[in-house]
Amino acid sequence: MTTTKPTALVVSAHSADFVWRCGGAIALHAQKGYDVTVVCLSYGERGESAKLWKQEGCTMERVKTERRKEAENAAKALGVHDIKFMDVGDYPLELSRDEKFELVDTIRAVQPKFMLSHSFVDNYNTDHSYATRVAIECRMIAQAWGHNPGEKVLGAPQLYLFEPHQTEQMEWKPDHFLDITDVWDQKWAAIQCMEGQEHLWHYYQNVAENRGNHFRRNSGGQSGGRNAKYAEGFKSVYPRTVDEL
Ligand SMILES: [Zn+2]
């Protein structure tokens, strides 16, 4: 699946995380001509599907099917190029060596210009921080010339950590604000695809509005800043190499 278009890769612990946390970034980059691939390591079938489990006669297969359908609909609303479901199981999320190599294959095939994943700390949902460790580990393996020699090795894509739930508890502090005002309608449509987690819809609208305020302040505020209404925050992991500041 080699492409000449710029690409980005999202590593999402569960099948809905990418929507709340970086749906705007996905839609915006898709609009800019990027092929954005989303990898859902699990469906969040055990840990993030309470509303579905409260329905009578619910089964694991039904939860997974519903969660997959919701994620596919959201991905479509955001203009995702490809969404992959690894279905490795959640609570706890764990990848075997072979499953890590499968993710490395995807990273090498996509050759992302940048990657997105969770915060380093999440003591409420250890699947999230685990997904980030896996993303970093698999990024490293994808860079190794001795791993499947002959394949195109990975360069050094930035890894952006998207905003967690309960921000301050996760020791996460943004160093980037992305104006997603132009694609907010798409993110809102994607959020509404997450029918099993309706309690989060307005919370994440509120987060986007607050980050919009931070975008305005940090882009110059009343002395000429951009009038962003919605934004997303990101924390970068690796230094940027530049010719000019
Ligand atoms: Zn999650």
PDB file of C-alpha atoms and ligand atoms in Angstrom:
ATOM      1  CA  MET A   1       0.000   0.000   0.000  1.00  0.00           C
ATOM      2  CA  THR A   2       2.670   2.481  -1.034  1.00  0.00           C
ATOM      3  CA  THR A   3       1.442   5.934  -1.889  1.00  0.00           C
ATOM      4  CA  THR A   4       3.020   9.138  -3.127  1.00  0.00           C
ATOM      5  CA  LYS A   5       0.752  11.271  -0.979  1.00  0.00           C
ATOM      6  CA  PRO A   6       1.944  12.383   2.468  1.00  0.00           C
ATOM      7  CA  THR A   7       0.768   9.962   5.129  1.00  0.00           C
ATOM      8  CA  ALA A   8       0.021   9.851   8.835  1.00  0.00           C
ATOM      9  CA  LEU A   9      -0.611   6.974  11.213  1.00  0.00           C
ATOM     10  CA  VAL A  10      -2.747   6.894  14.344  1.00  0.00           C
ATOM     11  CA  VAL A  11      -2.215   4.160  16.934  1.00  0.00           C
ATOM     12  CA  SER A  12      -5.439   3.968  18.930  1.00  0.00           C
ATOM     13  CA  ALA A  13      -5.703   1.629  21.923  1.00  0.00           C
ATOM     14  CA  HIS A  14      -9.453   1.189  21.498  1.00  0.00           C
ATOM     15  CA  SER A  15     -11.686   1.716  18.516  1.00  0.00           C
ATOM     16  CA  ALA A  16     -13.143   5.073  19.599  1.00  0.00           C
ATOM     17  CA  ASP A  17     -10.098   6.875  21.004  1.00  0.00           C
ATOM     18  CA  PHE A  18      -8.988   8.368  17.698  1.00  0.00           C
ATOM     19  CA  VAL A  19     -12.326  10.152  17.335  1.00  0.00           C
ATOM     20  CA  TRP A  20     -12.316  12.147  20.573  1.00  0.00           C
ATOM     21  CA  ARG A  21      -8.597  12.847  20.709  1.00  0.00           C
ATOM     22  CA  CYS A  22      -7.446  13.542  17.162  1.00  0.00           C
ATOM     23  CA  GLY A  23     -10.520  13.409  14.917  1.00  0.00           C
ATOM     24  CA  GLY A  24      -9.889  17.035  13.957  1.00  0.00           C
ATOM     25  CA  ALA A  25      -6.245  16.388  13.060  1.00  0.00           C
ATOM     26  CA  ILE A  26      -7.303  13.421  10.934  1.00  0.00           C
ATOM     27  CA  ALA A  27      -9.984  15.360   9.039  1.00  0.00           C
ATOM     28  CA  LEU A  28      -7.742  18.393   8.582  1.00  0.00           C
ATOM     29  CA  HIS A  29      -4.825  16.398   7.175  1.00  0.00           C
ATOM     30  CA  ALA A  30      -7.142  14.354   4.949  1.00  0.00           C
ATOM     31  CA  GLN A  31      -8.398  17.687   3.605  1.00  0.00           C
ATOM     32  CA  LYS A  32      -4.763  18.717   3.000  1.00  0.00           C
ATOM     33  CA  GLY A  33      -4.205  15.602   0.879  1.00  0.00           C
ATOM     34  CA  TYR A  34      -2.766  13.191   3.455  1.00  0.00           C
ATOM     35  CA  ASP A  35      -3.643   9.520   3.480  1.00  0.00           C
ATOM     36  CA  VAL A  36      -4.365   8.936   7.156  1.00  0.00           C
ATOM     37  CA  THR A  37      -4.293   5.349   8.435  1.00  0.00           C
ATOM     38  CA  VAL A  38      -5.805   4.447  11.802  1.00  0.00           C
ATOM     39  CA  VAL A  39      -4.798   1.274  13.643  1.00  0.00           C
ATOM     40  CA  CYS A  40      -7.186   0.256  16.414  1.00  0.00           C
ATOM     41  CA  LEU A  41      -5.294  -2.210  18.577  1.00  0.00           C
ATOM     42  CA  SER A  42      -8.558  -3.392  20.177  1.00  0.00           C
ATOM     43  CA  TYR A  43     -12.256  -2.595  20.057  1.00  0.00           C
ATOM     44  CA  GLY A  44     -12.357  -1.565  23.697  1.00  0.00           C
ATOM     45  CA  GLU A  45     -14.922  -4.337  23.947  1.00  0.00           C
ATOM     46  CA  ARG A  46     -14.430  -5.048  27.641  1.00  0.00           C
ATOM     47  CA  GLY A  47     -13.440  -1.699  29.055  1.00  0.00           C
ATOM     48  CA  GLU A  48     -15.132   1.013  26.990  1.00  0.00           C
ATOM     49  CA  SER A  49     -18.469  -0.474  26.017  1.00  0.00           C
ATOM     50  CA  ALA A  50     -20.511  -0.248  29.224  1.00  0.00           C
ATOM     51  CA  LYS A  51     -23.646   1.034  27.483  1.00  0.00           C
ATOM     52  CA  LEU A  52     -23.667  -1.942  25.118  1.00  0.00           C
ATOM     53  CA  TRP A  53     -23.081  -4.434  27.935  1.00  0.00           C
ATOM     54  CA  LYS A  54     -26.091  -3.065  29.808  1.00  0.00           C
ATOM     55  CA  GLN A  55     -28.341  -4.289  26.977  1.00  0.00           C
ATOM     56  CA  GLU A  56     -29.948  -7.628  27.713  1.00  0.00           C
ATOM     57  CA  GLY A  57     -28.395 -10.679  26.048  1.00  0.00           C
ATOM     58  CA  CYS A  58     -25.295  -8.828  24.963  1.00  0.00           C
ATOM     59  CA  THR A  59     -22.356 -10.951  23.782  1.00  0.00           C
ATOM     60  CA  MET A  60     -18.688 -10.240  23.164  1.00  0.00           C
ATOM     61  CA  GLU A  61     -19.149 -10.725  19.432  1.00  0.00           C
ATOM     62  CA  ARG A  62     -22.052  -8.279  19.345  1.00  0.00           C
ATOM     63  CA  VAL A  63     -20.057  -5.646  21.214  1.00  0.00           C
ATOM     64  CA  LYS A  64     -17.122  -6.012  18.846  1.00  0.00           C
ATOM     65  CA  THR A  65     -19.385  -5.814  15.798  1.00  0.00           C
ATOM     66  CA  GLU A  66     -21.089  -2.673  17.098  1.00  0.00           C
ATOM     67  CA  ARG A  67     -17.810  -1.024  18.042  1.00  0.00           C
ATOM     68  CA  ARG A  68     -16.310  -1.821  14.652  1.00  0.00           C
ATOM     69  CA  LYS A  69     -19.343  -0.374  12.867  1.00  0.00           C
ATOM     70  CA  GLU A  70     -19.184   2.825  14.930  1.00  0.00           C
ATOM     71  CA  ALA A  71     -15.466   3.246  14.269  1.00  0.00           C
ATOM     72  CA  GLU A  72     -15.860   2.622  10.536  1.00  0.00           C
ATOM     73  CA  ASN A  73     -18.638   5.204  10.329  1.00  0.00           C
ATOM     74  CA  ALA A  74     -16.542   7.728  12.267  1.00  0.00           C
ATOM     75  CA  ALA A  75     -13.527   7.026  10.051  1.00  0.00           C
ATOM     76  CA  LYS A  76     -15.648   7.683   6.984  1.00  0.00           C
ATOM     77  CA  ALA A  77     -16.870  10.986   8.420  1.00  0.00           C
ATOM     78  CA  LEU A  78     -13.272  12.047   9.057  1.00  0.00           C
ATOM     79  CA  GLY A  79     -11.953  11.026   5.631  1.00  0.00           C
ATOM     80  CA  VAL A  80      -9.676   8.263   6.970  1.00  0.00           C
ATOM     81  CA  HIS A  81      -7.824   6.494   4.155  1.00  0.00           C
ATOM     82  CA  ASP A  82      -7.593   3.115   5.869  1.00  0.00           C
ATOM     83  CA  ILE A  83      -8.677   1.765   9.255  1.00  0.00           C
ATOM     84  CA  LYS A  84      -7.238  -1.480  10.597  1.00  0.00           C
ATOM     85  CA  PHE A  85      -8.567  -3.486  13.530  1.00  0.00           C
ATOM     86  CA  MET A  86      -5.953  -5.707  15.142  1.00  0.00           C
ATOM     87  CA  ASP A  87      -8.411  -7.132  17.691  1.00  0.00           C
ATOM     88  CA  VAL A  88      -5.736  -8.071  20.243  1.00  0.00           C
ATOM     89  CA  GLY A  89      -8.116  -7.695  23.209  1.00  0.00           C
ATOM     90  CA  ASP A  90      -8.410  -4.980  25.873  1.00  0.00           C
ATOM     91  CA  TYR A  91      -8.371  -4.631  29.666  1.00  0.00           C
ATOM     92  CA  PRO A  92      -5.592  -5.459  29.611  1.00  0.00           C
ATOM     93  CA  LEU A  93      -4.261  -4.531  26.189  1.00  0.00           C
ATOM     94  CA  GLU A  94      -1.274  -6.732  25.391  1.00  0.00           C
ATOM     95  CA  LEU A  95       0.557  -7.409  22.135  1.00  0.00           C
ATOM     96  CA  SER A  96       2.595 -10.519  21.463  1.00  0.00           C
ATOM     97  CA  ARG A  97       5.931 -10.248  19.647  1.00  0.00           C
ATOM     98  CA  ASP A  98       4.239 -11.294  16.388  1.00  0.00           C
ATOM     99  CA  GLU A  99       1.482  -8.734  16.860  1.00  0.00           C
ATOM    100  CA  LYS A 100       4.136  -6.047  17.357  1.00  0.00           C
ATOM    101  CA  PHE A 101       5.791  -7.159  14.113  1.00  0.00           C
ATOM    102  CA  GLU A 102       2.394  -6.880  12.425  1.00  0.00           C
ATOM    103  CA  LEU A 103       2.197  -3.248  13.574  1.00  0.00           C
ATOM    104  CA  VAL A 104       5.761  -2.700  12.345  1.00  0.00           C
ATOM    105  CA  ASP A 105       4.676  -4.025   8.921  1.00  0.00           C
ATOM    106  CA  THR A 106       1.880  -1.448   8.881  1.00  0.00           C
ATOM    107  CA  ILE A 107       4.224   1.384   9.922  1.00  0.00           C
ATOM    108  CA  ARG A 108       6.675   0.455   7.169  1.00  0.00           C
ATOM    109  CA  ALA A 109       3.918   0.132   4.574  1.00  0.00           C
ATOM    110  CA  VAL A 110       2.444   3.521   5.490  1.00  0.00           C
ATOM    111  CA  GLN A 111       5.796   5.349   6.000  1.00  0.00           C
ATOM    112  CA  PRO A 112       4.030   8.044   8.036  1.00  0.00           C
ATOM    113  CA  LYS A 113       5.212  11.630   8.031  1.00  0.00           C
ATOM    114  CA  PHE A 114       3.961  11.777  11.604  1.00  0.00           C
ATOM    115  CA  MET A 115       2.319   9.466  14.108  1.00  0.00           C
ATOM    116  CA  LEU A 116      -0.284  10.021  16.811  1.00  0.00           C
ATOM    117  CA  SER A 117      -0.939   8.100  20.004  1.00  0.00           C
ATOM    118  CA  HIS A 118      -1.900   8.459  23.679  1.00  0.00           C
ATOM    119  CA  SER A 119      -0.297  10.195  26.672  1.00  0.00           C
ATOM    120  CA  PHE A 120       2.634   8.533  28.467  1.00  0.00           C
ATOM    121  CA  VAL A 121       0.664   8.339  31.717  1.00  0.00           C
ATOM    122  CA  ASP A 122      -2.901   7.163  32.232  1.00  0.00           C
ATOM    123  CA  ASN A 123      -3.515   5.636  35.621  1.00  0.00           C
ATOM    124  CA  TYR A 124      -7.236   5.340  34.898  1.00  0.00           C
ATOM    125  CA  ASN A 125      -6.764   3.399  31.686  1.00  0.00           C
ATOM    126  CA  THR A 126      -3.411   1.649  31.417  1.00  0.00           C
ATOM    127  CA  ASP A 127      -4.314   0.384  27.923  1.00  0.00           C
ATOM    128  CA  HIS A 128      -3.774   3.947  26.690  1.00  0.00           C
ATOM    129  CA  SER A 129      -0.242   4.417  28.004  1.00  0.00           C
ATOM    130  CA  TYR A 130       0.592   0.848  26.951  1.00  0.00           C
ATOM    131  CA  ALA A 131      -0.471   1.684  23.366  1.00  0.00           C
ATOM    132  CA  THR A 132       2.010   4.571  23.360  1.00  0.00           C
ATOM    133  CA  ARG A 133       4.844   2.330  24.582  1.00  0.00           C
ATOM    134  CA  VAL A 134       3.985  -0.081  21.771  1.00  0.00           C
ATOM    135  CA  ALA A 135       3.867   2.736  19.202  1.00  0.00           C
ATOM    136  CA  ILE A 136       7.338   3.892  20.306  1.00  0.00           C
ATOM    137  CA  GLU A 137       8.709   0.371  20.340  1.00  0.00           C
ATOM    138  CA  CYS A 138       7.311  -0.481  16.900  1.00  0.00           C
ATOM    139  CA  ARG A 139       8.527   2.863  15.480  1.00  0.00           C
ATOM    140  CA  MET A 140      11.994   1.861  16.720  1.00  0.00           C
ATOM    141  CA  ILE A 141      11.825  -1.634  15.181  1.00  0.00           C
ATOM    142  CA  ALA A 142      10.575  -0.148  11.892  1.00  0.00           C
ATOM    143  CA  GLN A 143      13.759   1.982  11.843  1.00  0.00           C
ATOM    144  CA  ALA A 144      16.060  -1.031  12.296  1.00  0.00           C
ATOM    145  CA  TRP A 145      17.953  -2.083   9.162  1.00  0.00           C
ATOM    146  CA  GLY A 146      18.283  -5.598  10.533  1.00  0.00           C
ATOM    147  CA  HIS A 147      14.529  -6.125  10.832  1.00  0.00           C
ATOM    148  CA  ASN A 148      13.316  -7.802   7.623  1.00  0.00           C
ATOM    149  CA  PRO A 149      16.325  -6.611   5.590  1.00  0.00           C
ATOM    150  CA  GLY A 150      15.434  -5.389   2.118  1.00  0.00           C
ATOM    151  CA  GLU A 151      12.272  -3.595   3.203  1.00  0.00           C
ATOM    152  CA  LYS A 152      12.134   0.185   3.225  1.00  0.00           C
ATOM    153  CA  VAL A 153      13.113   1.275   6.743  1.00  0.00           C
ATOM    154  CA  LEU A 154      11.293   4.047   8.547  1.00  0.00           C
ATOM    155  CA  GLY A 155      12.688   7.584   8.795  1.00  0.00           C
ATOM    156  CA  ALA A 156      12.009   9.595  11.952  1.00  0.00           C
ATOM    157  CA  PRO A 157       8.352  10.610  12.044  1.00  0.00           C
ATOM    158  CA  GLN A 158       7.340  12.830  14.930  1.00  0.00           C
ATOM    159  CA  LEU A 159       5.089  11.173  17.479  1.00  0.00           C
ATOM    160  CA  TYR A 160       2.397  13.473  18.801  1.00  0.00           C
ATOM    161  CA  LEU A 161       0.588  12.498  21.986  1.00  0.00           C
ATOM    162  CA  PHE A 162      -3.047  13.507  21.813  1.00  0.00           C
ATOM    163  CA  GLU A 163      -5.016  14.859  24.741  1.00  0.00           C
ATOM    164  CA  PRO A 164      -6.141  12.297  27.316  1.00  0.00           C
ATOM    165  CA  HIS A 165      -9.295  12.283  29.389  1.00  0.00           C
ATOM    166  CA  GLN A 166      -8.743  14.156  32.707  1.00  0.00           C
ATOM    167  CA  THR A 167      -5.764  16.005  31.282  1.00  0.00           C
ATOM    168  CA  GLU A 168      -4.014  17.069  34.502  1.00  0.00           C
ATOM    169  CA  GLN A 169      -4.095  13.551  35.970  1.00  0.00           C
ATOM    170  CA  MET A 170      -2.112  12.239  33.004  1.00  0.00           C
ATOM    171  CA  GLU A 171       0.868  14.593  33.318  1.00  0.00           C
ATOM    172  CA  TRP A 172       0.166  15.745  29.777  1.00  0.00           C
ATOM    173  CA  LYS A 173       0.955  19.275  28.673  1.00  0.00           C
ATOM    174  CA  PRO A 174       0.442  20.423  25.073  1.00  0.00           C
ATOM    175  CA  ASP A 175       3.158  22.096  22.994  1.00  0.00           C
ATOM    176  CA  HIS A 176       1.067  22.311  19.817  1.00  0.00           C
ATOM    177  CA  PHE A 177      -2.435  23.631  19.194  1.00  0.00           C
ATOM    178  CA  LEU A 178      -4.044  22.715  15.893  1.00  0.00           C
ATOM    179  CA  ASP A 179      -6.887  24.849  14.577  1.00  0.00           C
ATOM    180  CA  ILE A 180      -9.653  22.416  13.598  1.00  0.00           C
ATOM    181  CA  THR A 181     -12.426  24.985  13.114  1.00  0.00           C
ATOM    182  CA  ASP A 182     -12.736  24.223   9.371  1.00  0.00           C
ATOM    183  CA  VAL A 183     -13.291  20.524  10.014  1.00  0.00           C
ATOM    184  CA  TRP A 184     -15.255  20.743  13.258  1.00  0.00           C
ATOM    185  CA  ASP A 185     -18.475  19.638  11.519  1.00  0.00           C
ATOM    186  CA  GLN A 186     -16.721  16.433  10.469  1.00  0.00           C
ATOM    187  CA  LYS A 187     -15.366  15.793  13.948  1.00  0.00           C
ATOM    188  CA  TRP A 188     -18.786  16.422  15.464  1.00  0.00           C
ATOM    189  CA  ALA A 189     -20.360  13.985  12.962  1.00  0.00           C
ATOM    190  CA  ALA A 190     -17.714  11.380  13.862  1.00  0.00           C
ATOM    191  CA  ILE A 191     -18.287  11.920  17.583  1.00  0.00           C
ATOM    192  CA  GLN A 192     -21.987  11.245  17.056  1.00  0.00           C
ATOM    193  CA  CYS A 193     -21.143   7.884  15.454  1.00  0.00           C
ATOM    194  CA  MET A 194     -19.974   6.776  18.919  1.00  0.00           C
ATOM    195  CA  GLU A 195     -23.455   5.887  20.098  1.00  0.00           C
ATOM    196  CA  GLY A 196     -22.163   3.657  22.905  1.00  0.00           C
ATOM    197  CA  GLN A 197     -20.392   6.611  24.563  1.00  0.00           C
ATOM    198  CA  GLU A 198     -22.933   9.393  24.261  1.00  0.00           C
ATOM    199  CA  HIS A 199     -21.928  10.697  27.701  1.00  0.00           C
ATOM    200  CA  LEU A 200     -18.669  11.938  26.164  1.00  0.00           C
ATOM    201  CA  TRP A 201     -20.013  13.903  23.191  1.00  0.00           C
ATOM    202  CA  HIS A 202     -20.429  17.305  24.809  1.00  0.00           C
ATOM    203  CA  TYR A 203     -17.404  16.874  27.012  1.00  0.00           C
ATOM    204  CA  TYR A 204     -15.209  16.721  23.897  1.00  0.00           C
ATOM    205  CA  GLN A 205     -16.996  19.626  22.270  1.00  0.00           C
ATOM    206  CA  ASN A 206     -16.112  21.557  25.403  1.00  0.00           C
ATOM    207  CA  VAL A 207     -12.460  20.433  25.226  1.00  0.00           C
ATOM    208  CA  ALA A 208     -12.252  21.612  21.596  1.00  0.00           C
ATOM    209  CA  GLU A 209     -13.712  25.007  22.534  1.00  0.00           C
ATOM    210  CA  ASN A 210     -11.245  25.415  25.396  1.00  0.00           C
ATOM    211  CA  ARG A 211      -8.319  24.493  23.169  1.00  0.00           C
ATOM    212  CA  GLY A 212      -9.681  26.987  20.623  1.00  0.00           C
ATOM    213  CA  ASN A 213      -9.275  29.630  23.307  1.00  0.00           C
ATOM    214  CA  HIS A 214      -5.667  28.550  23.838  1.00  0.00           C
ATOM    215  CA  PHE A 215      -5.034  28.662  20.106  1.00  0.00           C
ATOM    216  CA  ARG A 216      -6.324  32.256  20.008  1.00  0.00           C
ATOM    217  CA  ARG A 217      -4.195  33.306  22.960  1.00  0.00           C
ATOM    218  CA  ASN A 218      -1.016  31.655  21.670  1.00  0.00           C
ATOM    219  CA  SER A 219      -1.423  32.856  18.090  1.00  0.00           C
ATOM    220  CA  GLY A 220      -1.443  36.504  19.137  1.00  0.00           C
ATOM    221  CA  GLY A 221      -4.755  36.922  20.945  1.00  0.00           C
ATOM    222  CA  GLN A 222      -6.294  40.355  20.549  1.00  0.00           C
ATOM    223  CA  SER A 223      -3.134  41.668  18.900  1.00  0.00           C
ATOM    224  CA  GLY A 224      -3.872  39.771  15.713  1.00  0.00           C
ATOM    225  CA  GLY A 225      -4.227  36.103  16.597  1.00  0.00           C
ATOM    226  CA  ARG A 226      -6.323  33.773  14.522  1.00  0.00           C
ATOM    227  CA  ASN A 227      -9.932  33.543  15.544  1.00  0.00           C
ATOM    228  CA  ALA A 228      -9.988  29.771  15.985  1.00  0.00           C
ATOM    229  CA  LYS A 229     -13.193  28.424  17.458  1.00  0.00           C
ATOM    230  CA  TYR A 230     -12.131  24.780  17.898  1.00  0.00           C
ATOM    231  CA  ALA A 231      -8.673  23.285  18.366  1.00  0.00           C
ATOM    232  CA  GLU A 232      -6.868  20.139  19.480  1.00  0.00           C
ATOM    233  CA  GLY A 233      -3.736  20.040  21.647  1.00  0.00           C
ATOM    234  CA  PHE A 234      -0.730  17.747  21.119  1.00  0.00           C
ATOM    235  CA  LYS A 235       2.513  17.044  22.937  1.00  0.00           C
ATOM    236  CA  SER A 236       5.475  16.115  20.742  1.00  0.00           C
ATOM    237  CA  VAL A 237       7.910  13.412  21.859  1.00  0.00           C
ATOM    238  CA  TYR A 238      10.973  13.995  19.664  1.00  0.00           C
ATOM    239  CA  PRO A 239      12.945  17.172  18.936  1.00  0.00           C
ATOM    240  CA  ARG A 240      12.323  18.934  15.658  1.00  0.00           C
ATOM    241  CA  THR A 241      15.295  19.540  13.347  1.00  0.00           C
ATOM    242  CA  VAL A 242      15.114  23.023  11.836  1.00  0.00           C
ATOM    243  CA  ASP A 243      17.075  25.519   9.736  1.00  0.00           C
ATOM    244  CA  GLU A 244      15.369  28.552  11.132  1.00  0.00           C
ATOM    245  CA  LEU A 245      13.511  29.354  14.340  1.00  0.00           C
TER     246      LEU A 245
HETATM  247 ZN    ZN B   1      -9.573   4.100  25.070  1.00  0.00          ZN
END
